Every structure is written in structure tokens, then in C-alpha cells.
Amino acid sequence: MTAGSVTPDAVSIITTKRDGGVLDDRQIDWAVQAFTDGRMAPEQMSALTMAILLRGMDRREIARWTAAMVATGERLDFSDLTRDGRRLRTVDKHSTGGVGDKITLPLTPLVASYGLAVPQLSGRGLGLTGGTLDKLESIPGWRADRTPAQMAAQLRDVGAVICAAGPGLAPADRKLYALRDVTGTVESIPMLAASIMSKKIAEGTEALVLDVKSGSGAFLPDLDDARELARTMVGLGTDSGVDTVALITDMATPLGHTAGNAVEVAEALEVLAGGGPADVVELTLALAREMLAAGGIDADPAEHLAGGQAMDCWRAMIAAQGGDPDAPLPRADHVEEVTADADGVVTALDARAVGLAAWRLGAGRARPGDDVQAEAGVVWHVRPGDRVRRGQTVMSMHTRTPERFVAARAALDGALTLGEAAPEATSVVAERITVGG
Ligand code: URA
């Protein structure tokens, strides 16, 4: 038997990476598959992911790891979708997650209203950043589960679907993500990139726009790390035939005026009605422009927010998944206010603190499977640049369970920084990363 035909084993794979070596294709394929089907023990994969976090992976290793994750499950195929005899091009967006990030809600129907198909597989929240599905589940009757056939039908009829990724899509990621979450290895850039891109490649989208966050409320607060993650994912997507571009966007300040579930849906509806906070509108339009361009459509997306076409598509999308777009959203029985403790100008609002408070009020979950409160969240009434007076209400906390107020208030203590002068106005979009860029 030659050395090349020896079946890889977990210990030699771990020690190769521990000592700074490069894994070959067979080692990577074996580790990913063996962990998924239970032949590689969780403690061995924990050691390997920690070695990867500390030693990194080169571009070939990351590409192979991603492909191996895709290969553990099914691949969706929307390449034969048509409407009125015309083939529908699929375009998706993925955000690395941020506080108050409700952009998927207005963006998906907005882009679909121009005749593109937007298959948006989303997740539930874990930790401080909320999950799109948790937000949508605050709409009475709305259901997250769709089979691939239901997804295809909805894409044909409505153009937009936001739903849960089925268990058959990159099952390696499901197991690996749960393990990374409890072993301090979520921040590994190769693992983050492979996790996100394996699901997007398996989802079968033709084009993808990535919203990579940087700042205190992001997975990777440092701009250089966000840039590296963006470049890695753009490279992975492009190499797999997915037309991929990334925007690096600010997550030092939370988006809009709300973080939670129903409160964020209400804010998304304001945007769909042609209003809404300036930063949410700005980011929605920036991502929509990229998605439309990737889909070969030359249009100004602001027109379908002002003209109501995006709202019509939203209503159809919600109704197609059992939701009642006219039903009132749940409202919290208990609301407490936070007031300014001095006069001044708001110079910063810390996204991480706001996310933690929303989570403590019941908007997020500590463990997979925990219930979330639809009505829980934080609403802030001021943003950087606004002048406040001592005693003025600056935030409100919403919950079903008032015993949570003390911990949420502690999280918000110091969340608002006051100064003498307004900070310089900055754009939400910091950078655009394309292949080779
Ligand atoms: N989102 C993902 O899909 N994967 C990660 O690892 C982190 C965020």
C-alpha cells in the first residue's frame, strides 16, 4: 500500500494542523465527512477547529473544506425557474449578522419586485444578533418551513421566499456550528467563510451579495478581519461559479431604531411603505443595487419603495407562507424607559450593549431550541448626532417578563456616549469587495 492510499486518521490530521502544516484534499474530505457521520469524535473535531483557528488555512484548504461541507448534503437547483416563458435569475444576500439588522425583510421583496427570484434561506438567532426567522415569526400565522418544491413554486409565483434551511442542506455545518459555538472557535475566518458559503453554494443561487459587518456589534469587530472574511468569501463564491460581491458595513451603531422581533418587523414595514430610518433605507438600497446589477437589471430600487411595488411583493410573500400581512403585530405588556443622565450630544450608541439588552429582554435565545418572545426588544429614540437633555427618554425596553428589566438596564448602562459636538456623519457602507479587490 502506498502512503497516499492510507485512510486519513483524526489524530494525524489534528497534529498536522497543530504543527502548522497544510491539510491535503483527502484529509479534509475525510475529516468533514467523518465528523458529520459520527466516525470522528466531537473532541477530535474540537481540537482540529482550535488548531485551524490558531494556525489558519490557505485558500485551497478553505475551498476544499467548503466543498466537502456542501458534499455532505443536497444541492438545490433553481436553474429551470421560469415566469411568463422567461427564465428567472436567482440572486441572494447574506449578512454576517448585526444588531437591529432587519434588512432582509424589506430587501427580499424589493429585489423580487423587479422580476428576480430571491431564495433567502435564513436562520434563527443565537447569541446577540437576532435571527430573521424569529422576527418573521412574530407575524401571526407565518411559517418558516418550506420544502424545496414549495420554495420553487413560491419563487415562480411571488419571486421572494424567506425560509429555514432544511436539514439536508450542508448538514456538516449544523454539527460544526454547534461545536464551534461552545469551543470558542466561531471567530476562525476560514471556518466562518466555509460555514456561510457552504450553505449559499448548496442553496443554488446564481449570484450573491454579502453584507459583512464590522464594529462592536459584529462577529469580527476589527475592520481588517472583516475585510479578510469578505475577500475569502468572495473568492469561494467566485470559484464555485456564484457571482459574488461583498459590502463591508458599519455595525458599531445598531441599525435603525429597533432591535428585537416584532419591533423590527414594524420598522421594516415603514421602509416598505417608503419611509423608515435613513440608515436602514441606505443599506437596503445599497444591497438592492448590487443584487439588481448582479441580476442584469438597470433600475433605481428607490422607485419600488416609493411606488408600493415592494410592499405588494411583501404582502404576497407573507401570505404565501400562511402569514396575515394585515394582522396587528404583538406588543409588549411591559415597557420601561431609559433616560439620559446628562445634557449633551450623542456621540456613540454601542451596538453590542443594545444587542445584549434585547437578548436579556427575551428577544434572543441562549441555547438552540429556546423560545423567544415576539414582543421583546429595545427601541432607541436618539442616534449619534442628536442632542439630548438630562431626564429625556432615550430608549425603551419591551418585554413580556418584567423581571428581565434589571439585567437589560444594566446592559444599557453606558451604551450611550454623550459629548459636546456631533460626530462626523459616515456612510453605513464602508467598502466594496469584488474578486481580486
Ligand atoms: N453564520 C453562519 O452561517 N456561520 C457562522 O459560522 C457564523 C454565522
Coordinates of C-alpha atoms and ligand atoms in Angstrom, one line a residue:
M1 CA 0.0 0.0 0.0
T2 CA 1.4 3.4 -0.9
A3 CA 1.4 6.3 1.7
G4 CA -1.2 8.1 -0.5
S5 CA -3.7 5.3 -0.2
V6 CA -3.7 5.1 3.6
T7 CA -7.0 6.3 5.1
P8 CA -6.5 9.6 6.9
D9 CA -7.0 9.4 10.6
A10 CA -8.1 12.1 13.1
V11 CA -5.0 12.3 15.2
S12 CA -2.6 12.8 12.3
I13 CA -4.9 15.4 10.8
I14 CA -5.1 17.3 14.1
T15 CA -1.3 17.1 14.6
T16 CA -0.6 18.2 11.1
K17 CA -2.6 21.4 11.6
R18 CA -1.4 21.8 15.2
D19 CA 2.2 21.9 13.9
G20 CA 1.4 24.5 11.2
G21 CA 1.1 22.0 8.3
V22 CA -1.2 22.1 5.3
L23 CA -4.0 19.5 5.0
D24 CA -4.4 17.7 1.8
D25 CA -7.7 17.1 0.0
R26 CA -8.2 13.6 1.3
Q27 CA -7.6 14.7 4.9
I28 CA -10.1 17.5 4.6
D29 CA -12.7 15.3 2.8
W30 CA -12.3 12.6 5.5
A31 CA -12.5 15.0 8.5
V32 CA -15.6 16.8 7.3
Q33 CA -17.5 13.6 6.3
A34 CA -16.3 11.5 9.3
F35 CA -17.4 14.2 11.8
T36 CA -20.7 14.5 10.1
D37 CA -21.5 10.8 10.2
G38 CA -20.0 10.3 13.6
R39 CA -16.7 8.5 12.9
M40 CA -14.7 11.4 14.1
A41 CA -15.4 12.2 17.7
P42 CA -16.6 15.8 18.7
E43 CA -13.5 16.1 21.0
Q44 CA -11.3 15.4 18.0
M45 CA -13.1 18.0 15.8
S46 CA -12.9 20.5 18.7
A47 CA -9.1 20.0 18.7
L48 CA -9.0 20.4 14.9
T49 CA -11.1 23.5 14.8
M50 CA -8.9 25.1 17.6
A51 CA -5.8 24.2 15.6
I52 CA -7.4 25.8 12.5
L53 CA -8.3 28.9 14.5
L54 CA -4.7 29.3 15.7
R55 CA -2.9 28.2 12.5
G56 CA -5.3 29.2 9.8
M57 CA -5.9 27.6 6.4
D58 CA -4.7 28.6 2.9
R59 CA -7.1 29.3 0.1
R60 CA -7.0 25.8 -1.3
E61 CA -7.7 24.3 2.1
I62 CA -10.7 26.6 2.7
A63 CA -12.1 25.9 -0.8
R64 CA -11.8 22.1 -0.2
W65 CA -13.3 22.4 3.3
T66 CA -16.2 24.3 1.9
A67 CA -16.8 21.8 -1.0
A68 CA -16.6 18.9 1.5
M69 CA -19.3 20.6 3.6
V70 CA -21.5 21.1 0.6
A71 CA -21.0 17.4 -0.4
T72 CA -22.4 16.2 3.0
G73 CA -25.9 17.2 1.8
E74 CA -28.2 18.0 -1.0
R75 CA -27.9 20.9 -3.5
L76 CA -30.9 22.9 -4.5
D77 CA -31.3 23.7 -8.2
F78 CA -33.4 26.7 -9.3
S79 CA -31.8 26.9 -12.8
D80 CA -35.1 26.0 -14.6
L81 CA -37.3 28.5 -12.9
T82 CA -39.5 30.4 -15.4
R83 CA -42.3 33.0 -15.3
D84 CA -44.2 34.0 -18.4
G85 CA -41.8 32.0 -20.5
R86 CA -38.8 33.9 -19.2
R87 CA -36.1 32.3 -17.1
L88 CA -35.8 33.7 -13.6
R89 CA -32.4 34.6 -12.4
T90 CA -31.7 33.9 -8.7
V91 CA -29.9 36.4 -6.5
D92 CA -29.4 36.2 -2.8
K93 CA -27.9 38.2 0.0
H94 CA -26.3 37.1 3.2
S95 CA -25.4 39.2 6.2
T96 CA -22.9 38.1 8.8
G97 CA -25.4 39.4 11.4
G98 CA -25.7 42.6 13.4
V99 CA -27.9 44.3 16.0
G100 CA -31.1 45.7 14.5
D101 CA -30.2 44.1 11.1
K102 CA -33.7 43.7 9.6
I103 CA -32.5 44.5 6.1
T104 CA -33.5 41.1 4.7
L105 CA -37.2 41.9 5.4
P106 CA -37.5 44.9 3.0
L107 CA -34.7 43.9 0.7
T108 CA -36.0 40.5 -0.4
P109 CA -39.4 41.7 -1.7
L110 CA -37.9 44.9 -3.1
V111 CA -35.5 42.9 -5.3
A112 CA -38.1 40.4 -6.2
S113 CA -40.4 43.2 -7.3
Y114 CA -38.0 43.8 -10.3
G115 CA -38.6 40.3 -11.6
L116 CA -35.6 38.5 -10.0
A117 CA -36.0 35.3 -7.8
V118 CA -34.7 35.7 -4.3
P119 CA -34.4 32.4 -2.4
Q120 CA -33.4 33.7 1.1
L121 CA -32.5 30.8 3.4
S122 CA -32.3 32.4 6.9
G123 CA -31.5 31.4 10.4
R124 CA -32.8 31.7 13.9
G125 CA -30.8 34.0 16.3
L126 CA -28.2 32.6 18.6
G127 CA -26.5 35.0 20.9
L128 CA -26.8 38.7 20.5
T129 CA -27.6 39.1 16.8
G130 CA -31.3 38.4 16.1
G131 CA -32.5 35.8 13.6
T132 CA -34.6 36.8 10.6
L133 CA -36.9 33.8 11.1
D134 CA -37.6 34.8 14.7
K135 CA -38.5 38.3 13.6
L136 CA -40.9 37.0 10.9
E137 CA -42.5 34.5 13.3
S138 CA -43.9 37.5 15.1
I139 CA -46.4 37.8 12.2
P140 CA -49.5 35.8 13.1
G141 CA -49.7 32.6 11.1
W142 CA -46.3 32.9 9.2
R143 CA -44.4 29.7 8.9
A144 CA -40.6 29.3 8.2
D145 CA -40.6 25.8 6.9
R146 CA -40.7 25.3 3.1
T147 CA -39.8 22.2 1.1
P148 CA -37.6 22.7 -2.0
A149 CA -40.7 22.2 -4.2
Q150 CA -42.6 24.8 -2.2
M151 CA -39.7 27.2 -2.4
A152 CA -39.5 26.8 -6.2
A153 CA -43.3 27.4 -6.5
Q154 CA -43.2 30.5 -4.4
L155 CA -40.2 31.8 -6.3
R156 CA -42.2 31.3 -9.6
D157 CA -45.4 32.9 -8.2
V158 CA -44.1 35.7 -5.9
G159 CA -40.4 35.9 -6.6
A160 CA -39.4 36.0 -2.9
V161 CA -39.2 33.4 -0.2
I162 CA -37.5 33.7 3.2
C163 CA -37.4 30.3 5.0
A164 CA -35.4 28.0 7.1
A165 CA -32.6 25.9 5.6
G166 CA -33.8 22.3 5.6
P167 CA -31.8 19.7 7.5
G168 CA -30.5 18.2 4.2
L169 CA -28.5 21.4 3.3
A170 CA -24.8 21.2 4.3
P171 CA -25.6 19.0 7.4
A172 CA -21.9 19.2 8.3
D173 CA -22.4 22.9 9.1
R174 CA -25.2 22.3 11.5
K175 CA -23.0 20.0 13.6
L176 CA -19.8 22.0 13.2
Y177 CA -21.5 25.3 14.0
A178 CA -22.9 23.9 17.3
L179 CA -19.4 22.6 18.2
R180 CA -17.7 25.9 17.3
D181 CA -20.3 27.8 19.3
V182 CA -19.2 26.0 22.6
T183 CA -15.5 25.7 21.9
G184 CA -14.5 29.4 21.4
T185 CA -13.8 28.8 17.7
V186 CA -16.6 30.7 16.0
E187 CA -14.2 33.6 15.1
S188 CA -11.9 31.5 12.9
I189 CA -12.1 33.2 9.5
P190 CA -11.7 30.0 7.4
M191 CA -14.4 28.3 9.5
L192 CA -16.8 31.4 9.2
A193 CA -16.3 31.6 5.5
A194 CA -16.8 27.9 4.9
S195 CA -19.9 27.8 7.1
I196 CA -21.6 30.7 5.4
M197 CA -20.6 29.8 1.8
S198 CA -21.3 26.1 2.0
K199 CA -25.0 26.9 2.7
K200 CA -25.1 29.6 -0.1
I201 CA -23.4 27.3 -2.6
A202 CA -25.7 24.4 -1.6
E203 CA -28.7 26.7 -1.9
G204 CA -28.0 27.0 -5.6
T205 CA -28.2 30.8 -6.0
E206 CA -26.6 32.2 -9.2
A207 CA -25.5 35.5 -7.6
L208 CA -24.8 36.5 -4.1
V209 CA -24.3 39.8 -2.3
L210 CA -22.6 39.6 1.1
D211 CA -23.1 42.2 3.9
V212 CA -20.0 41.7 6.1
K213 CA -20.3 43.7 9.3
S214 CA -17.5 45.4 11.3
G215 CA -17.7 47.2 14.6
S216 CA -18.6 46.4 18.2
G217 CA -21.9 44.5 17.3
A218 CA -20.3 42.3 14.7
F219 CA -18.8 38.8 14.9
L220 CA -15.5 40.3 13.8
P221 CA -15.4 43.8 15.2
D222 CA -12.0 44.6 13.5
L223 CA -12.2 46.1 10.0
D224 CA -9.1 44.1 8.8
D225 CA -10.7 40.9 9.9
A226 CA -14.0 41.8 8.2
R227 CA -12.0 42.6 5.0
E228 CA -10.3 39.2 5.2
L229 CA -13.6 37.4 5.7
A230 CA -15.2 39.3 2.8
R231 CA -12.3 38.5 0.4
T232 CA -12.2 34.9 1.4
M233 CA -16.0 34.5 0.8
V234 CA -15.9 36.4 -2.5
G235 CA -13.1 34.1 -3.6
L236 CA -15.0 30.9 -2.5
G237 CA -18.2 32.0 -4.2
T238 CA -16.5 33.0 -7.4
D239 CA -14.5 29.8 -7.6
S240 CA -17.8 27.8 -7.2
G241 CA -19.5 29.7 -10.1
V242 CA -21.6 32.0 -7.9
D243 CA -21.3 35.7 -9.0
T244 CA -20.3 37.1 -5.5
V245 CA -19.6 40.6 -4.2
A246 CA -19.3 41.9 -0.7
L247 CA -20.1 45.2 1.1
I248 CA -18.4 45.9 4.4
T249 CA -20.8 47.8 6.5
D250 CA -20.8 49.5 9.9
M251 CA -22.0 47.7 13.0
A252 CA -20.6 49.9 15.6
T253 CA -24.0 51.6 15.8
P254 CA -27.1 49.4 15.7
L255 CA -29.2 49.7 12.5
G256 CA -32.4 51.9 12.6
H257 CA -34.2 52.4 15.9
T258 CA -35.2 48.9 17.0
A259 CA -33.6 45.6 18.0
G260 CA -35.8 42.6 18.7
N261 CA -38.5 40.8 16.8
A262 CA -41.9 42.4 16.2
V263 CA -40.4 45.9 16.7
E264 CA -38.0 45.2 13.8
V265 CA -40.8 43.9 11.6
A266 CA -42.7 47.2 12.2
E267 CA -39.6 49.2 11.2
A268 CA -39.2 47.1 8.0
L269 CA -42.8 47.9 7.2
E270 CA -42.0 51.6 7.5
V271 CA -39.2 51.2 4.9
L272 CA -41.5 49.2 2.6
A273 CA -44.1 52.0 2.9
G274 CA -41.5 54.5 1.6
G275 CA -40.3 55.8 5.0
G276 CA -38.2 54.4 7.7
P277 CA -34.8 55.3 9.3
A278 CA -32.2 56.8 6.9
D279 CA -29.5 54.2 7.6
V280 CA -31.9 51.2 7.1
V281 CA -33.0 52.7 3.8
E282 CA -29.5 53.5 2.8
L283 CA -28.3 49.9 3.4
T284 CA -31.4 48.4 1.8
L285 CA -30.9 50.4 -1.3
A286 CA -27.1 49.8 -1.5
L287 CA -27.6 46.0 -1.3
A288 CA -30.6 46.1 -3.7
R289 CA -28.5 48.0 -6.3
E290 CA -25.8 45.2 -6.1
M291 CA -28.4 42.5 -6.4
L292 CA -30.2 44.1 -9.3
A293 CA -26.9 44.7 -11.1
A294 CA -25.9 41.0 -10.5
G295 CA -29.3 40.1 -12.0
G296 CA -28.7 42.2 -15.0
I297 CA -31.3 44.8 -14.1
D298 CA -30.6 48.5 -14.5
A299 CA -33.0 50.3 -12.2
D300 CA -33.1 52.6 -9.2
P301 CA -34.6 50.5 -6.4
A302 CA -35.8 53.5 -4.5
E303 CA -38.6 53.7 -7.1
H304 CA -40.3 50.5 -5.9
L305 CA -40.2 51.6 -2.3
A306 CA -41.8 54.9 -3.1
G307 CA -44.2 53.3 -5.7
G308 CA -45.5 50.4 -3.4
Q309 CA -44.4 47.5 -5.6
A310 CA -42.0 46.3 -2.9
M311 CA -44.9 46.4 -0.3
D312 CA -47.2 44.4 -2.7
C313 CA -44.5 41.8 -3.0
W314 CA -44.0 41.7 0.8
R315 CA -47.7 41.1 1.3
A316 CA -47.8 38.3 -1.3
M317 CA -44.6 36.7 0.3
I318 CA -46.1 36.8 3.8
A319 CA -49.4 35.4 2.7
A320 CA -47.8 32.6 0.7
Q321 CA -46.3 31.3 3.9
G322 CA -49.5 31.4 5.9
G323 CA -49.0 34.9 7.4
D324 CA -51.6 37.6 7.7
P325 CA -50.0 40.8 6.5
D326 CA -52.8 42.9 8.0
A327 CA -52.8 41.3 11.5
P328 CA -51.5 43.6 14.2
L329 CA -48.1 42.7 15.5
P330 CA -47.7 41.6 19.1
R331 CA -47.0 44.4 21.6
A332 CA -45.2 44.1 24.9
D333 CA -47.4 44.3 28.1
H334 CA -44.4 45.8 29.9
V335 CA -42.4 48.8 28.7
E336 CA -39.8 50.7 30.7
E337 CA -38.0 53.8 29.7
V338 CA -34.3 54.7 29.9
T339 CA -33.5 58.4 30.4
A340 CA -30.4 60.5 29.7
D341 CA -28.3 61.2 32.8
A342 CA -26.9 64.5 31.4
D343 CA -27.3 67.1 28.7
G344 CA -25.2 66.6 25.6
V345 CA -24.9 65.4 22.0
V346 CA -25.0 61.6 21.4
T347 CA -21.5 60.7 20.0
A348 CA -22.0 56.8 20.1
L349 CA -24.6 54.2 20.7
D350 CA -23.0 50.8 21.3
A351 CA -24.5 48.1 19.2
R352 CA -23.2 45.3 21.4
A353 CA -24.8 46.8 24.5
V354 CA -28.2 47.2 22.7
G355 CA -28.0 43.7 21.4
L356 CA -27.3 42.3 24.8
A357 CA -30.2 44.2 26.3
A358 CA -32.6 43.0 23.6
W359 CA -31.4 39.5 24.3
R360 CA -31.8 39.8 28.0
L361 CA -35.4 41.1 27.5
G362 CA -36.2 37.8 25.7
A363 CA -35.7 38.6 22.0
G364 CA -32.9 36.1 21.6
R365 CA -32.1 32.6 22.9
A366 CA -29.2 31.2 25.0
R367 CA -29.5 27.7 23.5
P368 CA -30.7 26.3 20.2
G369 CA -34.4 25.4 20.7
D370 CA -35.2 28.0 23.4
D371 CA -38.3 30.1 22.9
V372 CA -38.0 33.8 22.0
Q373 CA -40.5 36.5 22.8
A374 CA -42.1 38.1 19.7
E375 CA -42.8 41.3 21.6
A376 CA -39.3 41.7 23.3
G377 CA -36.7 44.3 22.2
V378 CA -35.2 47.7 22.6
V379 CA -36.3 50.9 20.8
W380 CA -33.9 53.8 20.8
H381 CA -35.3 57.3 20.2
V382 CA -32.0 59.0 19.5
R383 CA -29.0 58.3 17.3
P384 CA -25.4 59.7 17.1
G385 CA -25.6 63.4 16.3
D386 CA -28.9 64.0 18.3
R387 CA -28.9 66.5 21.2
V388 CA -30.4 65.2 24.4
R389 CA -31.5 66.8 27.7
R390 CA -31.0 65.2 31.1
G391 CA -34.1 63.2 32.0
Q392 CA -35.2 62.8 28.4
T393 CA -36.4 59.3 27.3
V394 CA -33.6 57.9 25.1
M395 CA -34.6 54.2 24.9
S396 CA -37.5 51.9 25.8
M397 CA -37.3 48.3 26.8
H398 CA -40.1 45.9 25.8
T399 CA -40.8 42.5 27.3
R400 CA -43.4 40.0 28.4
T401 CA -41.5 39.3 31.6
P402 CA -40.7 42.5 33.6
E403 CA -38.3 40.7 35.9
R404 CA -35.9 41.0 33.0
F405 CA -35.7 44.8 33.2
V406 CA -32.9 44.9 35.8
A407 CA -30.4 42.9 33.7
A408 CA -31.4 44.7 30.5
R409 CA -31.0 48.1 32.1
A410 CA -27.5 47.0 33.3
A411 CA -26.6 46.2 29.7
L412 CA -27.7 49.6 28.6
D413 CA -25.8 51.4 31.3
G414 CA -23.1 53.3 29.3
A415 CA -24.5 52.3 25.9
L416 CA -25.0 55.9 25.0
T417 CA -22.0 58.2 25.0
L418 CA -22.6 61.9 25.3
G419 CA -20.2 64.7 24.2
E420 CA -20.0 68.3 23.2
A421 CA -20.2 68.0 19.4
A422 CA -21.8 65.8 16.9
P423 CA -19.6 63.1 15.4
E424 CA -18.7 63.3 11.7
A425 CA -21.5 61.7 9.6
T426 CA -20.3 58.5 8.0
S427 CA -21.9 56.2 5.4
V428 CA -23.2 52.8 6.5
V429 CA -21.2 51.2 3.6
A430 CA -17.5 51.3 4.3
E431 CA -16.1 49.3 1.4
R432 CA -17.0 47.1 -1.6
I433 CA -15.0 43.9 -2.2
T434 CA -15.0 42.2 -5.5
V435 CA -13.0 39.3 -6.9
G436 CA -9.3 40.3 -6.8
G437 CA -10.3 43.5 -4.9
Ligands
URA1 N1 -23.3 32.5 10.3 C1 -23.1 31.3 9.7 O1 -23.8 30.8 8.9 N2 -22.0 30.6 10.1 C2 -21.1 31.1 11.1 O2 -20.2 30.4 11.4 C3 -21.4 32.3 11.7 C4 -22.5 33.0 11.3

